[in-house]
mmCIF file of C-alpha atoms in Angstrom:
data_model
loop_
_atom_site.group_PDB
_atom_site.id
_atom_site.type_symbol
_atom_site.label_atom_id
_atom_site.label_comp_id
_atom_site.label_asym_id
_atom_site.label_seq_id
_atom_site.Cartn_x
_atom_site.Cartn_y
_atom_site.Cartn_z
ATOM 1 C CA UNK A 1043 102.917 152.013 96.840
ATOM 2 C CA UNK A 1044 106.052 150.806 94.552
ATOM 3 C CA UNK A 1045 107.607 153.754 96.299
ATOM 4 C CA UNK A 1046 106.764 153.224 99.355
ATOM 5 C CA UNK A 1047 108.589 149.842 99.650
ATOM 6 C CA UNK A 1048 111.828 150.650 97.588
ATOM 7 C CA UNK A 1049 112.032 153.300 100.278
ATOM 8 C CA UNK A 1050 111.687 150.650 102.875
ATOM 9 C CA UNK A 1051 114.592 148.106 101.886
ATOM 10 C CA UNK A 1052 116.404 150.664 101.120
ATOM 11 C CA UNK A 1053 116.271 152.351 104.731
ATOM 12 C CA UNK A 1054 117.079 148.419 105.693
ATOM 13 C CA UNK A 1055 120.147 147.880 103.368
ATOM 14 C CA UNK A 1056 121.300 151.383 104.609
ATOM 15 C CA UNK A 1057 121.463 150.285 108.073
ATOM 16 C CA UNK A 1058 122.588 146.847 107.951
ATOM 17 C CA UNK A 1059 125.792 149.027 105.595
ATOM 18 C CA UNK A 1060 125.645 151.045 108.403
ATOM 19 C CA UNK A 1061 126.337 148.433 110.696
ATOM 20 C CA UNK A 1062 128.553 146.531 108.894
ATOM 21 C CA UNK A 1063 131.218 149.395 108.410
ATOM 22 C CA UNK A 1064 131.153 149.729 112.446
ATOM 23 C CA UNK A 1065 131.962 145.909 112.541
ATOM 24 C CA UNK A 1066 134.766 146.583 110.285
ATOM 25 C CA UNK A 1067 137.751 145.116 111.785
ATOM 26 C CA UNK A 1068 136.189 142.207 114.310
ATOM 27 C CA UNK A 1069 136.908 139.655 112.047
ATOM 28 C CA UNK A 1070 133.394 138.332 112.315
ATOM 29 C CA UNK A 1071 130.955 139.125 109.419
ATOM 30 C CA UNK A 1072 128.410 141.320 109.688
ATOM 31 C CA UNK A 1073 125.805 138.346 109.467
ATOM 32 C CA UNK A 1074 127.569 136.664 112.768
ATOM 33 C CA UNK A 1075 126.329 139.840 114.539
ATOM 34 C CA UNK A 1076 122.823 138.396 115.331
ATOM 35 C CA UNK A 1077 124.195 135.259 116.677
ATOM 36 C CA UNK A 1078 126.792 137.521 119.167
ATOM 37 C CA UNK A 1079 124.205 139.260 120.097
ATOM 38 C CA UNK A 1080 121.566 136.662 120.861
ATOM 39 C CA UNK A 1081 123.935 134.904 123.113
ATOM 40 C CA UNK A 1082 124.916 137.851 124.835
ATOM 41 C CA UNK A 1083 121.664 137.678 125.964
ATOM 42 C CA UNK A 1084 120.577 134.202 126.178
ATOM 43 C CA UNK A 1085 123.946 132.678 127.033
ATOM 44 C CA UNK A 1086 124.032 128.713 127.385
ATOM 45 C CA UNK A 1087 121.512 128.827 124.242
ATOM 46 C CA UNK A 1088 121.689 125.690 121.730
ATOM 47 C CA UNK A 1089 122.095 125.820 118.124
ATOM 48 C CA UNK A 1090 118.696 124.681 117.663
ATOM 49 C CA UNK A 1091 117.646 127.788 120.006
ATOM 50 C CA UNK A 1092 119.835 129.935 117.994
ATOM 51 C CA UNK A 1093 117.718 128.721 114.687
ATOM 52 C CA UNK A 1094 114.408 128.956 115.845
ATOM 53 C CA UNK A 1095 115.081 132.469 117.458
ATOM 54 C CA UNK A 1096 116.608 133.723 113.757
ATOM 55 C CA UNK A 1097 114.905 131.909 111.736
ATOM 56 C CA UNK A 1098 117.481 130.192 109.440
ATOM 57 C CA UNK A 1099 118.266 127.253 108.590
ATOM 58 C CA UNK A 1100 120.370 125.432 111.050
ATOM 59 C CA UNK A 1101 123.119 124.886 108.071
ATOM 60 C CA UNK A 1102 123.640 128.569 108.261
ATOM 61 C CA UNK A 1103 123.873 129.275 112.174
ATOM 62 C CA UNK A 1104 126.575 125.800 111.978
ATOM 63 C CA UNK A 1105 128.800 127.865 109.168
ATOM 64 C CA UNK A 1106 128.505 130.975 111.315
ATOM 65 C CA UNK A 1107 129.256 129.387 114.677
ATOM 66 C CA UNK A 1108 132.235 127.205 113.254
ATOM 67 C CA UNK A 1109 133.458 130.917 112.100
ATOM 68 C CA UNK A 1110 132.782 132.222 115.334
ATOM 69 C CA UNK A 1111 134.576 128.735 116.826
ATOM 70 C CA UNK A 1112 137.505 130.079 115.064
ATOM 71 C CA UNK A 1113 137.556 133.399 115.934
ATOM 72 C CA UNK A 1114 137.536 132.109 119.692
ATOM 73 C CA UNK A 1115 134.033 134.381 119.614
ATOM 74 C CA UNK A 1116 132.042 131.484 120.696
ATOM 75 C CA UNK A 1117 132.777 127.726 122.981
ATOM 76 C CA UNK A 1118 130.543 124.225 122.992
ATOM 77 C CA UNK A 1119 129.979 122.889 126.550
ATOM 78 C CA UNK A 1120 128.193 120.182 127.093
ATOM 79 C CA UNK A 1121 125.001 119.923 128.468
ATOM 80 C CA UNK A 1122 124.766 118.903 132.022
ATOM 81 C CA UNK A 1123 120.481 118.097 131.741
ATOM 82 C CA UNK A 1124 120.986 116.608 128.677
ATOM 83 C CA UNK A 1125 124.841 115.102 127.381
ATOM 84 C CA UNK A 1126 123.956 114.836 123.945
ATOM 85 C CA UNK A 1127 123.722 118.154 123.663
ATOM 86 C CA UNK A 1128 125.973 121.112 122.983
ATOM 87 C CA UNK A 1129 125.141 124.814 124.891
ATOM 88 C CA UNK A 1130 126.626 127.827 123.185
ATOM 89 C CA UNK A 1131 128.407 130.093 125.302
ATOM 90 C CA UNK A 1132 130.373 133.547 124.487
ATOM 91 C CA UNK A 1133 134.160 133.272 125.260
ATOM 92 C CA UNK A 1134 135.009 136.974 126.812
ATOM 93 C CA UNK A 1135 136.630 138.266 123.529
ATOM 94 C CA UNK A 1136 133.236 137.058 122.139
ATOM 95 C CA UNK A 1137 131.301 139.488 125.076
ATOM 96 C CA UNK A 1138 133.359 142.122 124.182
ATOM 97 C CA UNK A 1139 132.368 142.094 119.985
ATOM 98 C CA UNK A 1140 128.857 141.164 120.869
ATOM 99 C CA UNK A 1141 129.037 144.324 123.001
ATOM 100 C CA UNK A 1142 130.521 145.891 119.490
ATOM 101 C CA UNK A 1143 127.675 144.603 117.600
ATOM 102 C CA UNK A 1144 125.342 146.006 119.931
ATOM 103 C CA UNK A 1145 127.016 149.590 120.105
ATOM 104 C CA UNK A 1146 127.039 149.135 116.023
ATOM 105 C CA UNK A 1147 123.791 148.241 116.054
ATOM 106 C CA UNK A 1148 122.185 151.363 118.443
ATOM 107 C CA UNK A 1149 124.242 153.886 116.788
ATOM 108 C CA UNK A 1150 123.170 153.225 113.515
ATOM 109 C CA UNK A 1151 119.752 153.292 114.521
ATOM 110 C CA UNK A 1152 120.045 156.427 116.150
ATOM 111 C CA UNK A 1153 122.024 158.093 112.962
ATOM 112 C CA UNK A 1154 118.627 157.030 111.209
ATOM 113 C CA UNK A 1155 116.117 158.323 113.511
ATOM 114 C CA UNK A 1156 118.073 161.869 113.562
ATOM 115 C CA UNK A 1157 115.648 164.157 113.160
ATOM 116 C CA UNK A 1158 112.421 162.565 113.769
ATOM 117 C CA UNK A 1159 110.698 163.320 117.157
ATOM 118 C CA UNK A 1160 109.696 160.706 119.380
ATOM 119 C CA UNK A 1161 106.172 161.130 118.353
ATOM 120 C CA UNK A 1162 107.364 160.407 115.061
ATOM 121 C CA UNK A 1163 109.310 157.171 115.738
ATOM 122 C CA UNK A 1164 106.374 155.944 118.027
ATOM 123 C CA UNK A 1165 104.320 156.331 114.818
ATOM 124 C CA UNK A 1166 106.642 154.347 112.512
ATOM 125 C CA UNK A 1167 106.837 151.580 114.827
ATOM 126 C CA UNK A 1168 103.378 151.512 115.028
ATOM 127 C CA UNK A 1169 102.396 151.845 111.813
ATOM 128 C CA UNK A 1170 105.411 148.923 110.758
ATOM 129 C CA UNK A 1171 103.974 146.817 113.569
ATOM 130 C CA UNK A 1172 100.710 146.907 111.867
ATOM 131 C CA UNK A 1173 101.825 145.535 108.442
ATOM 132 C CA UNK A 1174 104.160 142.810 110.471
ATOM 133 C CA UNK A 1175 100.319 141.575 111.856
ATOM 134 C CA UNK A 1176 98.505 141.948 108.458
ATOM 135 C CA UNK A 1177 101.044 139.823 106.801
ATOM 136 C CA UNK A 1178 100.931 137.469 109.720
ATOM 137 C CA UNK A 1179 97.441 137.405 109.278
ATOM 138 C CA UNK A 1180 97.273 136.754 105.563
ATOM 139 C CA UNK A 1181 100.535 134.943 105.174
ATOM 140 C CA UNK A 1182 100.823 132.559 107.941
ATOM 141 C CA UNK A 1183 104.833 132.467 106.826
ATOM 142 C CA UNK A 1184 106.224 133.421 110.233
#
């Protein structure tokens, strides 16, 4: 069983390596990827959005979207409904490297699935969606 999971976060640090040497060269870090890509599709998101959807503290997504703020990735508007608040929106340099991280992101999953039949990959997901709910189950920690 030992085996079993090695094998597992090892397939996940291989693709997230993967990943990262595609992003090579954006100037965002590879952990900013998630946040370009959930505004690319929920654009006008908040930060508090943003850490409820990742599940990290909201320290982390501020240091990230300051980085991104910098990069000219990412821009604050206000919020018309409600002016105390900020909505995160992707500048179009930050569309085009959230498109980056998303091309990244599908190659290196099909690199790993080369090979395997769709039978196969049905089966995986399957059988990985049915730990996610034991430990859901058990755990309670999501």
């Amino acid at each position: 069983m030992q085996d079993f999971f090695q094998k597992l976060f090892t397939l996940r640090q291989e693709y997230l390596d993967c990943v990262r040497h595609e992003m090579s060269g954006m100037g965002a870090h590879p952990r900013q990827g998630p946040i370009l890509g959930l505004l690319l599709s929920m654009d006008g998101a908040s930060q508090a959005d943003l850490v409820r959807e990742m599940g990290v503290s909201a320290a982390t997504v501020a240091v990230s979207l300051a980085r991104l703020e910098k990069l000219g990735y990412v821009k604050r508007e206000r919020n018309q409904q409600n002016q105390r608040a900020n909505i995160l929106a992707l500048t179009l340099e930050g569309r085009l490297q959230a498109q980056r991280v998303q091309q990244a992101m599908e190659q290196a999953g099909m690199l790993a699935v080369t090979g395997l039949t769709d039978a196969e990959c049905e089966q995986f997901a399957f059988l990985m969606q049915k730990m996610i709910d034991n430990l859901h189950k058990r755990c309670e920690c999501s």
